Short mmCIF file of C-alpha atoms and ligand atoms in Angstrom, two decimals:
data_model
loop_
_atom_site.label_atom_id
_atom_site.label_comp_id
_atom_site.label_asym_id
_atom_site.label_seq_id
_atom_site.Cartn_x
_atom_site.Cartn_y
_atom_site.Cartn_z
CA MET A 12 -266.96 -189.73 -179.52
CA ALA A 13 -266.02 -186.09 -179.05
CA PRO A 14 -264.80 -186.35 -175.38
CA LYS A 15 -262.73 -189.39 -176.34
CA PHE A 16 -261.16 -187.53 -179.22
CA TYR A 17 -260.17 -184.58 -176.99
CA CYS A 18 -258.80 -187.11 -174.57
CA TYR A 19 -256.59 -188.64 -177.23
CA LEU A 20 -255.58 -185.18 -178.42
CA ALA A 21 -254.62 -184.22 -174.87
CA ILE A 22 -252.49 -187.36 -174.47
CA LEU A 23 -250.86 -186.84 -177.84
CA LEU A 24 -250.06 -183.19 -176.96
CA ALA A 25 -248.72 -184.21 -173.55
CA THR A 26 -246.42 -186.90 -175.02
CA SER A 27 -245.28 -184.68 -177.81
CA LEU A 28 -244.36 -182.00 -175.20
CA TYR A 29 -242.74 -184.60 -173.12
CA CYS A 30 -240.55 -185.78 -176.01
CA ASP A 31 -238.84 -182.39 -176.02
CA ALA A 32 -238.05 -182.61 -172.31
CA TYR A 33 -234.31 -182.76 -171.73
CA LYS A 34 -232.33 -183.78 -168.66
CA ILE A 35 -230.11 -180.88 -167.61
CA LEU A 36 -227.53 -180.79 -164.85
CA ILE A 37 -226.77 -177.35 -163.33
CA ILE A 38 -223.73 -176.86 -161.08
CA SER A 39 -224.13 -173.71 -158.99
CA SER A 40 -222.43 -174.43 -155.73
CA MET A 41 -220.99 -171.07 -154.79
CA PRO A 42 -222.02 -170.31 -151.25
CA GLY A 43 -223.43 -166.87 -151.85
CA ARG A 44 -227.02 -165.63 -151.96
CA SER A 45 -226.60 -163.87 -155.31
CA HIS A 46 -225.05 -166.89 -156.97
CA ALA A 47 -227.81 -169.03 -155.66
CA ILE A 48 -230.41 -166.60 -157.02
CA LEU A 49 -228.90 -166.93 -160.47
CA GLY A 50 -228.83 -170.73 -160.26
CA ASP A 51 -232.45 -170.89 -159.12
CA GLY A 52 -233.47 -168.50 -161.90
CA MET A 53 -232.14 -170.96 -164.40
CA VAL A 54 -234.01 -173.81 -162.78
CA ARG A 55 -237.17 -171.76 -162.82
CA HIS A 56 -236.98 -171.05 -166.63
CA LEU A 57 -235.87 -174.53 -167.64
CA THR A 58 -238.41 -176.41 -165.57
CA LYS A 59 -241.12 -174.09 -166.86
CA ALA A 60 -240.07 -175.01 -170.34
CA GLY A 61 -240.70 -178.64 -169.45
CA HIS A 62 -237.15 -179.86 -168.77
CA GLU A 63 -236.02 -182.11 -165.94
CA VAL A 64 -233.36 -180.17 -164.02
CA THR A 65 -230.91 -181.35 -161.41
CA ILE A 66 -229.14 -178.54 -159.56
CA ILE A 67 -226.06 -178.97 -157.51
CA THR A 68 -226.19 -176.27 -154.84
CA SER A 69 -224.84 -175.32 -151.51
CA MET A 70 -227.92 -173.34 -150.63
CA PRO A 71 -230.96 -175.49 -151.15
CA GLU A 72 -234.34 -173.80 -151.56
CA ASP A 73 -237.12 -174.49 -149.14
CA LYS A 74 -239.55 -175.15 -151.96
CA PRO A 75 -237.67 -176.28 -155.09
CA ALA A 76 -239.48 -175.91 -158.40
CA PRO A 77 -241.55 -178.92 -159.48
CA ASN A 78 -239.53 -181.04 -161.93
CA ALA A 79 -236.32 -179.93 -160.17
CA ARG A 80 -234.06 -182.05 -158.12
CA GLU A 81 -231.74 -180.32 -155.67
CA ILE A 82 -228.52 -181.97 -154.62
CA ASP A 83 -227.06 -180.31 -151.51
CA VAL A 84 -223.29 -180.29 -151.58
CA GLY A 85 -222.93 -177.42 -149.19
CA GLU A 86 -221.91 -179.06 -145.86
CA GLU A 87 -218.19 -178.45 -146.22
CA ILE A 88 -218.35 -175.49 -148.60
CA ARG A 89 -220.48 -173.50 -146.20
CA ASN A 90 -217.83 -173.91 -143.52
CA PHE A 91 -214.96 -173.34 -145.85
CA LEU A 92 -215.98 -170.01 -147.06
CA ASN A 93 -217.40 -167.71 -144.53
CA ASP A 94 -220.03 -165.97 -146.54
CA ASP A 95 -219.93 -162.72 -144.56
CA VAL A 96 -217.42 -160.10 -145.52
CA ASN A 97 -216.41 -158.17 -142.55
CA ILE A 98 -217.09 -154.45 -142.98
CA GLN A 99 -214.83 -153.31 -140.17
CA LYS A 100 -211.85 -155.24 -141.50
CA ILE A 101 -212.35 -153.70 -144.94
CA MET A 102 -212.54 -150.27 -143.50
CA GLU A 103 -209.33 -150.84 -141.64
CA LYS A 104 -207.87 -152.25 -144.87
CA ASP A 105 -207.18 -155.55 -143.31
CA ILE A 106 -208.47 -157.48 -146.24
CA ASP A 107 -206.32 -157.61 -149.31
CA ASP A 108 -209.10 -158.03 -151.81
CA MET A 109 -209.15 -159.07 -155.47
CA ASN A 110 -206.01 -160.97 -155.92
CA LEU A 111 -206.14 -163.31 -158.91
CA TYR A 112 -203.87 -165.84 -157.28
CA LEU A 113 -206.00 -166.09 -154.20
CA LEU A 114 -209.23 -166.38 -156.22
CA PHE A 115 -207.82 -169.15 -158.36
CA THR A 116 -206.78 -171.14 -155.27
CA MET A 117 -209.89 -170.54 -153.28
CA MET A 118 -212.36 -171.23 -156.04
CA LYS A 119 -210.53 -174.41 -157.05
CA GLU A 120 -211.12 -175.75 -153.55
CA ILE A 121 -214.88 -175.11 -153.93
CA SER A 122 -214.91 -177.00 -157.16
CA ILE A 123 -213.09 -179.96 -155.67
CA LYS A 124 -215.29 -179.94 -152.58
CA THR A 125 -218.32 -179.91 -154.86
CA LEU A 126 -217.19 -182.86 -156.82
CA GLU A 127 -215.99 -184.85 -153.84
CA ASN A 128 -219.21 -184.33 -151.84
CA PRO A 129 -220.83 -187.71 -151.25
CA ASN A 130 -224.16 -186.53 -152.74
CA MET A 131 -222.35 -185.48 -155.96
CA GLN A 132 -220.26 -188.64 -155.97
CA LYS A 133 -223.49 -190.70 -155.93
CA ILE A 134 -224.61 -188.94 -159.12
CA LEU A 135 -221.21 -189.20 -160.85
CA ASN A 136 -220.81 -192.90 -160.03
CA ASP A 137 -224.36 -193.95 -160.88
CA PRO A 138 -224.41 -195.29 -164.52
CA LYS A 139 -228.15 -194.78 -164.56
CA GLU A 140 -227.67 -190.98 -164.31
CA LYS A 141 -227.85 -189.51 -167.78
CA PHE A 142 -227.87 -185.90 -168.89
CA ASP A 143 -228.41 -184.11 -172.17
CA LEU A 144 -226.47 -181.06 -171.06
CA ILE A 145 -224.36 -179.61 -168.29
CA ILE A 146 -224.42 -175.93 -167.24
CA ALA A 147 -221.73 -174.95 -164.69
CA GLU A 148 -220.99 -171.60 -163.12
CA TRP A 149 -217.50 -170.45 -164.11
CA MET A 150 -215.60 -169.38 -161.01
CA PHE A 151 -211.90 -168.90 -161.76
CA ASN A 152 -211.22 -172.59 -162.59
CA GLU A 153 -212.29 -174.98 -165.24
CA LEU A 154 -212.39 -178.37 -163.52
CA TYR A 155 -216.08 -178.90 -164.28
CA ALA A 156 -215.26 -178.83 -168.01
CA GLY A 157 -214.11 -182.46 -167.44
CA LEU A 158 -217.56 -183.68 -166.66
CA PRO A 159 -218.70 -184.25 -170.25
CA ALA A 160 -216.17 -187.13 -170.26
CA ILE A 161 -218.48 -188.88 -167.81
CA PHE A 162 -221.90 -187.96 -169.21
CA GLU A 163 -220.96 -187.53 -172.91
CA CYS A 164 -223.06 -184.47 -173.46
CA PRO A 165 -222.50 -180.81 -174.43
CA PHE A 166 -221.29 -178.29 -171.81
CA ILE A 167 -222.11 -174.67 -171.12
CA TRP A 168 -220.28 -172.25 -168.91
CA PHE A 169 -222.30 -169.70 -166.98
CA SER A 170 -220.50 -166.44 -166.27
CA THR A 171 -221.92 -164.20 -163.57
CA VAL A 172 -220.30 -160.92 -164.63
CA GLU A 173 -219.45 -158.79 -167.59
CA PRO A 174 -217.40 -160.65 -170.30
CA HIS A 175 -213.66 -160.60 -169.44
CA TRP A 176 -210.49 -162.13 -170.75
CA LEU A 177 -210.53 -165.21 -168.53
CA ILE A 178 -213.82 -166.32 -169.91
CA LEU A 179 -213.38 -165.11 -173.56
CA ARG A 180 -210.10 -167.04 -173.96
CA ILE A 181 -211.94 -170.26 -173.32
CA ILE A 182 -214.29 -169.86 -176.34
CA ASP A 183 -212.39 -167.45 -178.51
CA GLU A 184 -209.17 -165.56 -177.76
CA LEU A 185 -207.67 -162.99 -175.41
CA PRO A 186 -209.43 -159.63 -175.83
CA ASN A 187 -207.29 -156.56 -176.24
CA PRO A 188 -206.47 -155.23 -172.71
CA ALA A 189 -206.23 -151.64 -174.10
CA TYR A 190 -210.00 -151.22 -173.92
CA ASN A 191 -211.36 -154.45 -172.30
CA LEU A 192 -211.68 -154.56 -168.49
CA ASN A 193 -210.00 -157.23 -166.53
CA VAL A 194 -212.26 -159.04 -164.06
CA VAL A 195 -210.41 -157.92 -160.94
CA SER A 196 -209.71 -154.44 -162.07
CA TYR A 197 -211.13 -151.19 -160.59
CA ASN A 198 -210.49 -149.23 -163.83
CA SER A 199 -213.01 -148.34 -166.43
CA PRO A 200 -212.35 -147.52 -170.03
CA PRO A 201 -211.15 -145.33 -171.63
CA PHE A 202 -207.91 -146.10 -169.81
CA THR A 203 -205.04 -143.72 -168.99
CA PHE A 204 -201.57 -144.74 -170.06
CA MET A 205 -200.82 -146.24 -166.68
CA GLN A 206 -204.16 -148.10 -166.54
CA ARG A 207 -203.47 -149.51 -169.96
CA VAL A 208 -200.09 -150.81 -168.81
CA GLN A 209 -201.73 -152.17 -165.67
CA GLU A 210 -204.37 -154.05 -167.63
CA LEU A 211 -201.73 -155.49 -169.99
CA PHE A 212 -199.58 -156.60 -167.09
CA CYS A 213 -202.53 -158.17 -165.30
CA GLN A 214 -203.49 -160.19 -168.37
CA ILE A 215 -199.98 -161.40 -169.08
CA SER A 216 -199.22 -162.35 -165.50
CA GLY A 217 -202.63 -164.01 -165.16
CA GLU A 218 -202.11 -166.00 -168.29
CA PHE A 219 -198.66 -167.05 -166.98
CA TYR A 220 -200.26 -168.23 -163.67
CA GLN A 221 -202.88 -170.13 -165.64
CA TYR A 222 -200.46 -171.80 -168.00
CA PHE A 223 -197.56 -172.63 -165.68
CA VAL A 224 -199.25 -172.96 -162.22
CA PHE A 225 -202.87 -173.69 -162.39
CA SER A 226 -203.26 -175.73 -165.54
CA PRO A 227 -200.91 -178.51 -164.33
CA ILE A 228 -202.74 -178.58 -161.00
CA GLU A 229 -206.14 -178.75 -162.66
CA ASN A 230 -204.88 -181.53 -164.87
CA LYS A 231 -203.92 -183.50 -161.83
CA ASP A 232 -207.29 -182.86 -160.17
CA TYR A 233 -208.99 -184.02 -163.32
CA GLU A 234 -206.92 -187.22 -163.33
CA GLN A 235 -207.69 -187.82 -159.68
CA ILE A 236 -211.33 -186.94 -159.44
CA ILE A 237 -212.97 -187.38 -162.82
CA ALA A 238 -210.82 -189.76 -164.86
CA PRO A 239 -211.29 -192.76 -162.53
CA ILE A 240 -215.11 -192.44 -162.90
CA VAL A 241 -214.80 -192.38 -166.64
CA ARG A 242 -212.63 -195.53 -166.58
CA LYS A 243 -215.10 -197.23 -164.30
CA ARG A 244 -217.80 -196.65 -166.91
CA GLY A 245 -215.58 -198.39 -169.44
CA LYS A 246 -214.96 -195.36 -171.55
CA SER A 247 -211.70 -193.95 -172.81
CA VAL A 248 -210.46 -190.85 -170.96
CA PRO A 249 -210.08 -187.81 -173.18
CA SER A 250 -207.33 -185.31 -172.30
CA PHE A 251 -208.42 -182.45 -170.07
CA GLU A 252 -206.93 -179.98 -172.57
CA GLU A 253 -209.29 -181.35 -175.23
CA LEU A 254 -212.37 -181.01 -172.97
CA LYS A 255 -211.48 -177.49 -171.79
CA ASN A 256 -211.47 -176.34 -175.46
CA ASN A 257 -214.70 -178.15 -176.25
CA ILE A 258 -217.19 -175.75 -174.61
CA SER A 259 -220.49 -175.32 -176.51
CA LEU A 260 -221.45 -171.90 -175.15
CA VAL A 261 -220.98 -169.25 -172.51
CA LEU A 262 -224.16 -167.78 -171.07
CA GLY A 263 -223.26 -164.44 -169.58
CA ASN A 264 -225.06 -162.44 -166.90
CA SER A 265 -224.33 -159.28 -168.89
CA HIS A 266 -226.00 -156.84 -171.21
CA VAL A 267 -224.75 -153.91 -173.13
CA SER A 268 -227.00 -151.49 -171.17
CA ILE A 269 -225.22 -152.40 -167.98
CA GLY A 270 -221.64 -152.94 -169.23
CA GLN A 271 -219.87 -151.89 -172.41
CA ALA A 272 -220.24 -153.02 -176.05
CA THR A 273 -217.55 -155.68 -175.75
CA ARG A 274 -216.88 -157.63 -179.03
CA LEU A 275 -218.27 -161.11 -178.43
CA PRO A 276 -217.83 -164.44 -180.22
CA GLN A 277 -220.93 -166.21 -181.57
CA SER A 278 -220.74 -168.69 -178.71
CA TYR A 279 -221.32 -166.02 -175.99
CA LYS A 280 -224.92 -165.13 -175.24
CA PRO A 281 -225.67 -162.21 -172.92
CA ILE A 282 -228.80 -162.92 -170.79
CA ALA A 283 -228.57 -160.45 -167.89
CA GLY A 284 -231.87 -159.94 -166.12
CA TYR A 285 -233.30 -163.44 -166.57
CA HIS A 286 -233.33 -163.87 -162.78
CA ILE A 287 -235.97 -161.09 -162.50
CA GLU A 288 -239.52 -162.45 -162.73
CA LYS A 289 -241.83 -160.87 -165.33
CA GLU A 290 -244.51 -160.21 -162.75
CA VAL A 291 -243.26 -158.20 -159.79
CA LYS A 292 -244.43 -159.70 -156.55
CA PRO A 293 -246.72 -157.38 -154.57
CA LEU A 294 -245.27 -155.66 -151.56
CA PRO A 295 -246.30 -156.78 -148.10
CA GLN A 296 -249.21 -154.64 -146.77
CA ASN A 297 -247.26 -152.57 -144.25
CA LEU A 298 -244.48 -151.81 -146.67
CA LYS A 299 -246.95 -150.94 -149.43
CA LYS A 300 -248.55 -148.46 -147.10
CA ILE A 301 -245.19 -146.84 -146.23
CA MET A 302 -244.22 -146.58 -149.89
CA ASP A 303 -247.62 -145.41 -151.17
CA SER A 304 -247.76 -142.60 -148.67
CA ALA A 305 -244.22 -141.34 -149.14
CA LYS A 306 -245.00 -137.97 -150.73
CA ASN A 307 -241.36 -136.96 -151.24
CA GLY A 308 -240.25 -140.41 -152.48
CA VAL A 309 -238.48 -143.35 -150.93
CA ILE A 310 -234.73 -143.95 -150.65
CA TYR A 311 -233.88 -147.62 -150.45
CA PHE A 312 -230.61 -148.47 -148.67
CA SER A 313 -229.14 -152.02 -148.78
CA LEU A 314 -225.62 -153.26 -148.63
CA GLY A 315 -226.49 -156.67 -150.08
CA SER A 316 -226.74 -160.08 -148.57
CA ASN A 317 -223.10 -160.75 -147.91
CA LEU A 318 -222.30 -157.65 -146.02
CA LYS A 319 -224.13 -157.34 -142.75
CA SER A 320 -224.98 -153.79 -141.91
CA LYS A 321 -224.93 -154.68 -138.23
CA GLU A 322 -221.18 -154.98 -138.49
CA LEU A 323 -220.98 -151.28 -139.18
CA PRO A 324 -219.19 -149.39 -136.44
CA ILE A 325 -221.61 -147.74 -133.99
CA GLU A 326 -220.49 -144.19 -134.76
CA ILE A 327 -221.31 -144.75 -138.46
CA LYS A 328 -224.75 -146.09 -137.60
CA ARG A 329 -225.51 -143.03 -135.50
CA SER A 330 -224.26 -140.54 -138.05
CA LEU A 331 -226.26 -142.35 -140.81
CA LEU A 332 -229.44 -142.14 -138.76
CA LYS A 333 -228.82 -138.43 -138.20
CA VAL A 334 -228.28 -137.77 -141.91
CA PHE A 335 -231.35 -139.82 -142.87
CA GLY A 336 -233.46 -138.13 -140.25
CA GLU A 337 -232.82 -134.73 -141.79
CA LEU A 338 -234.16 -135.82 -145.20
CA LYS A 339 -237.69 -135.14 -146.33
CA GLN A 340 -237.79 -138.47 -148.12
CA THR A 341 -238.75 -141.80 -146.50
CA VAL A 342 -235.78 -144.13 -146.01
CA ILE A 343 -236.09 -147.92 -146.10
CA TRP A 344 -233.02 -149.44 -144.67
CA LYS A 345 -232.35 -153.14 -144.96
CA PHE A 346 -230.64 -153.90 -141.75
CA GLU A 347 -230.30 -157.07 -139.68
CA GLU A 348 -230.95 -155.50 -136.34
CA ASN A 349 -233.44 -153.11 -134.94
CA LEU A 350 -232.07 -149.64 -134.29
CA PRO A 351 -233.32 -147.74 -131.33
CA ASP A 352 -233.95 -143.94 -131.47
CA ARG A 353 -234.87 -143.95 -135.15
CA PRO A 354 -236.15 -140.78 -136.80
CA LYS A 355 -239.77 -141.10 -137.97
CA ASN A 356 -238.97 -141.29 -141.60
CA VAL A 357 -236.47 -144.16 -141.35
CA HIS A 358 -237.83 -147.71 -141.53
CA ILE A 359 -235.79 -150.83 -140.89
CA LEU A 360 -236.44 -154.10 -142.67
CA GLN A 361 -234.74 -157.28 -141.70
CA TRP A 362 -235.60 -158.81 -145.05
CA ALA A 363 -236.44 -156.62 -148.01
CA PRO A 364 -238.25 -157.59 -151.23
CA GLN A 365 -235.67 -155.62 -153.24
CA GLN A 366 -237.26 -156.05 -156.70
CA SER A 367 -240.74 -155.00 -155.50
CA ILE A 368 -239.26 -151.92 -153.71
CA LEU A 369 -237.36 -150.83 -156.78
CA ALA A 370 -240.39 -151.34 -158.91
CA HIS A 371 -242.56 -148.95 -156.80
CA PRO A 372 -243.02 -145.65 -158.66
CA ASN A 373 -242.12 -143.71 -155.44
CA CYS A 374 -238.64 -145.22 -155.21
CA VAL A 375 -236.37 -142.37 -156.15
CA LEU A 376 -232.97 -143.54 -155.15
CA PHE A 377 -231.16 -146.85 -154.39
CA ILE A 378 -228.05 -146.80 -152.11
CA THR A 379 -226.27 -149.98 -152.86
CA HIS A 380 -222.99 -151.83 -152.62
CA GLY A 381 -223.21 -152.50 -156.41
CA GLY A 382 -223.21 -156.25 -156.61
CA PHE A 383 -223.89 -157.79 -159.97
CA LEU A 384 -227.54 -158.54 -159.27
CA SER A 385 -228.28 -155.12 -157.73
CA SER A 386 -226.61 -153.50 -160.75
CA THR A 387 -228.90 -155.36 -163.07
CA GLU A 388 -231.99 -154.66 -161.07
CA THR A 389 -231.18 -150.98 -160.97
CA ILE A 390 -231.22 -150.82 -164.74
CA HIS A 391 -234.21 -153.12 -164.98
CA PHE A 392 -236.37 -150.88 -162.80
CA GLY A 393 -234.69 -147.62 -163.80
CA VAL A 394 -233.67 -146.21 -160.39
CA PRO A 395 -230.58 -143.99 -159.98
CA ILE A 396 -227.98 -145.11 -157.43
CA ILE A 397 -225.35 -144.09 -154.97
CA GLY A 398 -222.78 -146.83 -154.86
CA ILE A 399 -220.75 -147.71 -151.80
CA PRO A 400 -218.56 -150.54 -153.24
CA VAL A 401 -216.89 -152.79 -150.76
CA TYR A 402 -215.10 -155.57 -152.54
CA GLY A 403 -214.74 -157.57 -155.69
CA ASP A 404 -216.50 -156.54 -158.94
CA GLN A 405 -218.55 -153.95 -157.01
CA PHE A 406 -215.82 -151.33 -157.69
CA SER A 407 -215.88 -151.76 -161.43
CA ASN A 408 -219.72 -152.04 -161.43
CA ILE A 409 -220.00 -148.67 -159.61
CA ASN A 410 -217.29 -146.98 -161.64
CA ARG A 411 -219.10 -148.00 -164.78
CA ALA A 412 -222.42 -146.70 -163.45
CA VAL A 413 -220.84 -143.37 -162.57
CA LYS A 414 -219.36 -143.12 -166.11
CA LYS A 415 -222.71 -143.96 -167.64
CA GLY A 416 -224.13 -141.07 -165.69
CA TYR A 417 -226.83 -142.50 -163.41
CA ALA A 418 -224.70 -142.94 -160.24
CA LYS A 419 -222.52 -141.33 -157.66
CA LYS A 420 -219.89 -143.20 -155.76
CA VAL A 421 -219.22 -142.81 -152.03
CA ASP A 422 -216.31 -144.48 -150.28
CA LEU A 423 -216.78 -146.65 -147.21
CA THR A 424 -214.91 -144.56 -144.71
CA TYR A 425 -215.71 -143.06 -141.31
CA SER A 426 -217.16 -140.04 -143.02
CA VAL A 427 -219.48 -142.08 -145.18
CA ALA A 428 -222.62 -140.43 -143.71
CA ASP A 429 -221.52 -136.89 -144.58
CA ASP A 430 -220.42 -137.92 -148.01
CA LEU A 431 -223.77 -139.66 -148.49
CA LYS A 432 -225.60 -136.46 -147.53
CA VAL A 433 -223.92 -134.57 -150.33
CA ALA A 434 -224.39 -137.26 -152.92
CA ILE A 435 -228.12 -137.70 -152.05
CA ASN A 436 -228.56 -134.01 -152.43
CA ASP A 437 -226.80 -133.97 -155.79
CA ILE A 438 -228.74 -136.87 -157.24
CA LEU A 439 -232.16 -135.79 -156.07
CA SER A 440 -231.77 -132.16 -157.11
CA ASP A 441 -230.45 -132.90 -160.65
CA PRO A 442 -232.96 -134.67 -162.99
CA LYS A 443 -230.17 -135.82 -165.30
CA TYR A 444 -229.45 -138.99 -163.24
CA LYS A 445 -233.03 -140.20 -163.43
CA LYS A 446 -233.27 -139.35 -167.08
CA ARG A 447 -230.13 -141.31 -167.88
CA VAL A 448 -231.09 -144.42 -165.96
CA LYS A 449 -234.53 -144.42 -167.71
CA GLU A 450 -232.75 -144.33 -171.08
CA LEU A 451 -230.56 -147.26 -170.10
CA SER A 452 -233.53 -149.07 -168.73
CA PHE A 453 -235.27 -148.62 -172.14
CA ILE A 454 -232.23 -150.07 -173.94
CA TYR A 455 -232.19 -152.94 -171.50
CA HIS A 456 -235.83 -153.84 -172.15
CA ASP A 457 -235.72 -153.18 -175.88
CA ARG A 458 -234.67 -156.73 -176.89
CA PRO A 459 -236.23 -159.09 -179.38
CA VAL A 460 -237.04 -161.61 -176.64
CA SER A 461 -236.80 -161.61 -172.84
CA PRO A 462 -233.56 -162.89 -171.38
CA GLY A 463 -235.33 -165.79 -169.75
CA ASP A 464 -236.72 -166.96 -173.10
CA GLU A 465 -233.33 -166.49 -174.63
CA LEU A 466 -231.73 -168.64 -171.97
CA VAL A 467 -234.17 -171.45 -172.70
CA HIS A 468 -233.70 -171.06 -176.41
CA TRP A 469 -229.89 -171.29 -176.42
CA VAL A 470 -229.90 -174.20 -173.93
CA GLU A 471 -232.28 -176.12 -176.25
CA HIS A 472 -230.36 -175.07 -179.32
CA VAL A 473 -227.13 -176.49 -177.97
CA ILE A 474 -228.88 -179.83 -177.15
CA ARG A 475 -230.80 -179.99 -180.46
CA THR A 476 -227.69 -179.34 -182.52
CA GLY A 477 -225.45 -181.77 -180.68
CA GLY A 478 -223.27 -179.21 -179.02
CA ALA A 479 -223.65 -176.14 -181.37
CA LEU A 480 -220.30 -176.78 -182.98
CA HIS A 481 -221.27 -174.29 -185.68
CA LEU A 482 -221.03 -171.46 -183.23
CA ARG A 483 -217.48 -172.28 -182.31
CA SER A 484 -214.89 -169.55 -182.94
CA PRO A 485 -212.29 -170.49 -185.52
CA ALA A 486 -209.75 -168.72 -183.33
CA LEU A 487 -209.67 -171.83 -181.04
CA ASP A 488 -207.96 -173.90 -183.76
CA VAL A 489 -205.13 -171.40 -184.42
CA THR A 490 -202.11 -171.26 -182.10
CA TRP A 491 -200.96 -167.97 -180.75
CA TYR A 492 -197.88 -167.64 -182.93
CA LYS A 493 -199.94 -168.21 -186.06
CA LYS A 494 -202.43 -165.53 -184.95
CA MET A 495 -199.54 -163.08 -184.56
CA TYR A 496 -198.05 -164.27 -187.82
CA LEU A 497 -194.79 -165.05 -186.04
CA ASP A 498 -194.28 -167.86 -188.55
CA LEU A 499 -194.40 -165.30 -191.36
CA VAL A 500 -191.93 -163.14 -189.46
CA ALA A 501 -189.67 -166.11 -189.12
CA VAL A 502 -189.84 -166.83 -192.86
CA ILE A 503 -189.09 -163.22 -193.71
CA PHE A 504 -186.24 -163.20 -191.32
CA ILE A 505 -184.75 -166.42 -192.72
CA VAL A 506 -185.05 -165.26 -196.35
CA PHE A 507 -183.48 -161.94 -195.38
CA ALA A 508 -180.68 -163.71 -193.55
CA ILE A 509 -179.94 -166.01 -196.52
CA PHE A 510 -179.99 -163.01 -198.86
CA ILE A 511 -177.42 -161.09 -196.64
CA LEU A 512 -175.29 -164.16 -196.37
CA PHE A 513 -175.33 -164.72 -200.10
CA TYR A 514 -174.58 -161.11 -200.76
CA LYS A 515 -171.62 -161.14 -198.38
CA LEU A 516 -170.30 -164.28 -200.06
CA LEU A 517 -170.69 -162.69 -203.45
CA ILE A 518 -168.82 -159.56 -202.44
CA LYS A 519 -166.03 -161.63 -200.87
CA LYS A 520 -165.77 -163.69 -204.04
CA CYS A 521 -165.75 -160.57 -206.22
CA LEU A 522 -163.11 -158.90 -204.09
CA SER A 523 -160.90 -161.88 -204.08
CA SER A 524 -161.28 -162.42 -207.80
CA LYS A 525 -160.54 -158.70 -208.28
CA CYS A 526 -157.42 -159.26 -206.23
CA ASP A 527 -156.55 -162.24 -208.38
CA ILE A 528 -156.90 -160.18 -211.51
CA GLU A 529 -154.75 -157.39 -210.13
CA LYS A 530 -152.18 -159.91 -208.93
CA LYS A 531 -152.11 -161.43 -212.41
CA ARG A 532 -151.73 -158.00 -213.99
CA LYS A 533 -148.71 -157.35 -211.77
C1 NAG B 27 -216.89 -182.10 -177.96
O1 NAG B 27 -218.18 -181.67 -177.89
C2 NAG B 27 -219.07 -182.28 -178.84
C3 NAG B 27 -220.42 -181.63 -178.70
O2 NAG B 27 -220.87 -181.64 -177.39
C4 NAG B 27 -219.03 -183.78 -178.74
O3 NAG B 27 -219.85 -184.35 -179.70
C5 NAG B 27 -217.64 -184.32 -178.77
O4 NAG B 27 -217.59 -185.70 -178.53
C6 NAG B 27 -216.76 -183.63 -177.78
N1 NAG B 27 -215.36 -183.99 -177.93
C7 NAG B 27 -214.64 -184.54 -176.93
C8 NAG B 27 -213.24 -184.88 -177.24
O5 NAG B 27 -215.11 -184.74 -175.87
#
């Protein structure tokens, strides 16, 4: 009797758990390691919570999570965008980085290539494919927002960086550029007069581009790529405008400990750090030995996964080795090639378990390019940094870290080694940097729930409430001239004009009648 009862109970439990399983489509096709890590992090949390996840990716995992289906759309994308940013070109200022127009155009191509990939087309055109929710990475265009027309389900944008105007305008309204950082800006608030003007100009010109140039193009892409599939399924095609404004939520890879206390609408949920697993993976034996025995601490040096250190000019490599060799600390350098004539305290790793290294108590300093994942991991593990920003959001990430007081910035020039030497000395001899990063790390960890649990909660919340319409900002339903009360200004102006006109008429009348009286008198 008893075993049978438990058996029934187990089946009941299993089915009741299964009932809550949702089908979720994640689109994360940016061809970059850090983007893929964020996409895989979502898959990990959502499948663990029992959901069935399909991820559209250009960098498939060797071992996808159980319950996850990977769709590789990378063939063309990988060729289209060369993942490596060339260090030498940047040092010679050959690359004109961070241009909104360029970003819009390039990222739009990636979205189109993703949707047109045969593997993706198979899913879009198969009427048996059903989803309860779509999560897509926002990357400077909004084409994916058209997909709910096909699957008739809620839609979530995932934003990889700090909240900025391009993303906030989708779910609320434009933030004030006087104190909110633009996504491609190198400034960090409080702005000077010129910076404030610059930020305003960038927002206005960007909005112009969006409205007059990119929106019409996106509309056309929607009509060409998505609308025919909707028609084929026998559904009516909603306007793209309507869909773009019908976003349920933005999940942001941001947190107030890393960025600033930006005012956020209810439909923005900051979940930075969810990609970091609760249990840190143990270090490989040899590395553990090196770190354990580093009496004076370990300096970890990595320029990220996009930038290949082997592209560094030879004279810089030599001078870096010389500077590192003079340190009493142990240096772990993530580098793709083996360097001959290395000082004894410098170790080269082709592949580095970054989180496990940062988590080691002997890790005293992290020299980083300041990408968005490294910035999060720095705060998570509480290690001060020296930032050598190279492109994109790295500049604002590092500037912010310097302002927060746990970082120094060093420019990537031919004297980078000497500058590093000074910065290393400053940071390691002054305890204030470490103290500050530990404070921020405390703020980062002091949340009611972990970011991974929050991610799962909000995703389920959106599905359970049929799109979380209650979180939607009322600002979305008010046109810009009403927000600025321009209609009131117009009314006041008209009333005033009528009054003046009336007054003038009256005076004229009076004068002429006065004339009449005088004439009569004569
Ligand atoms: C907008 O989103 C909600 C919730 O996902 C959905 O019920 C509704 O049909 C959507 N509207 C349009 C026009 O697609």
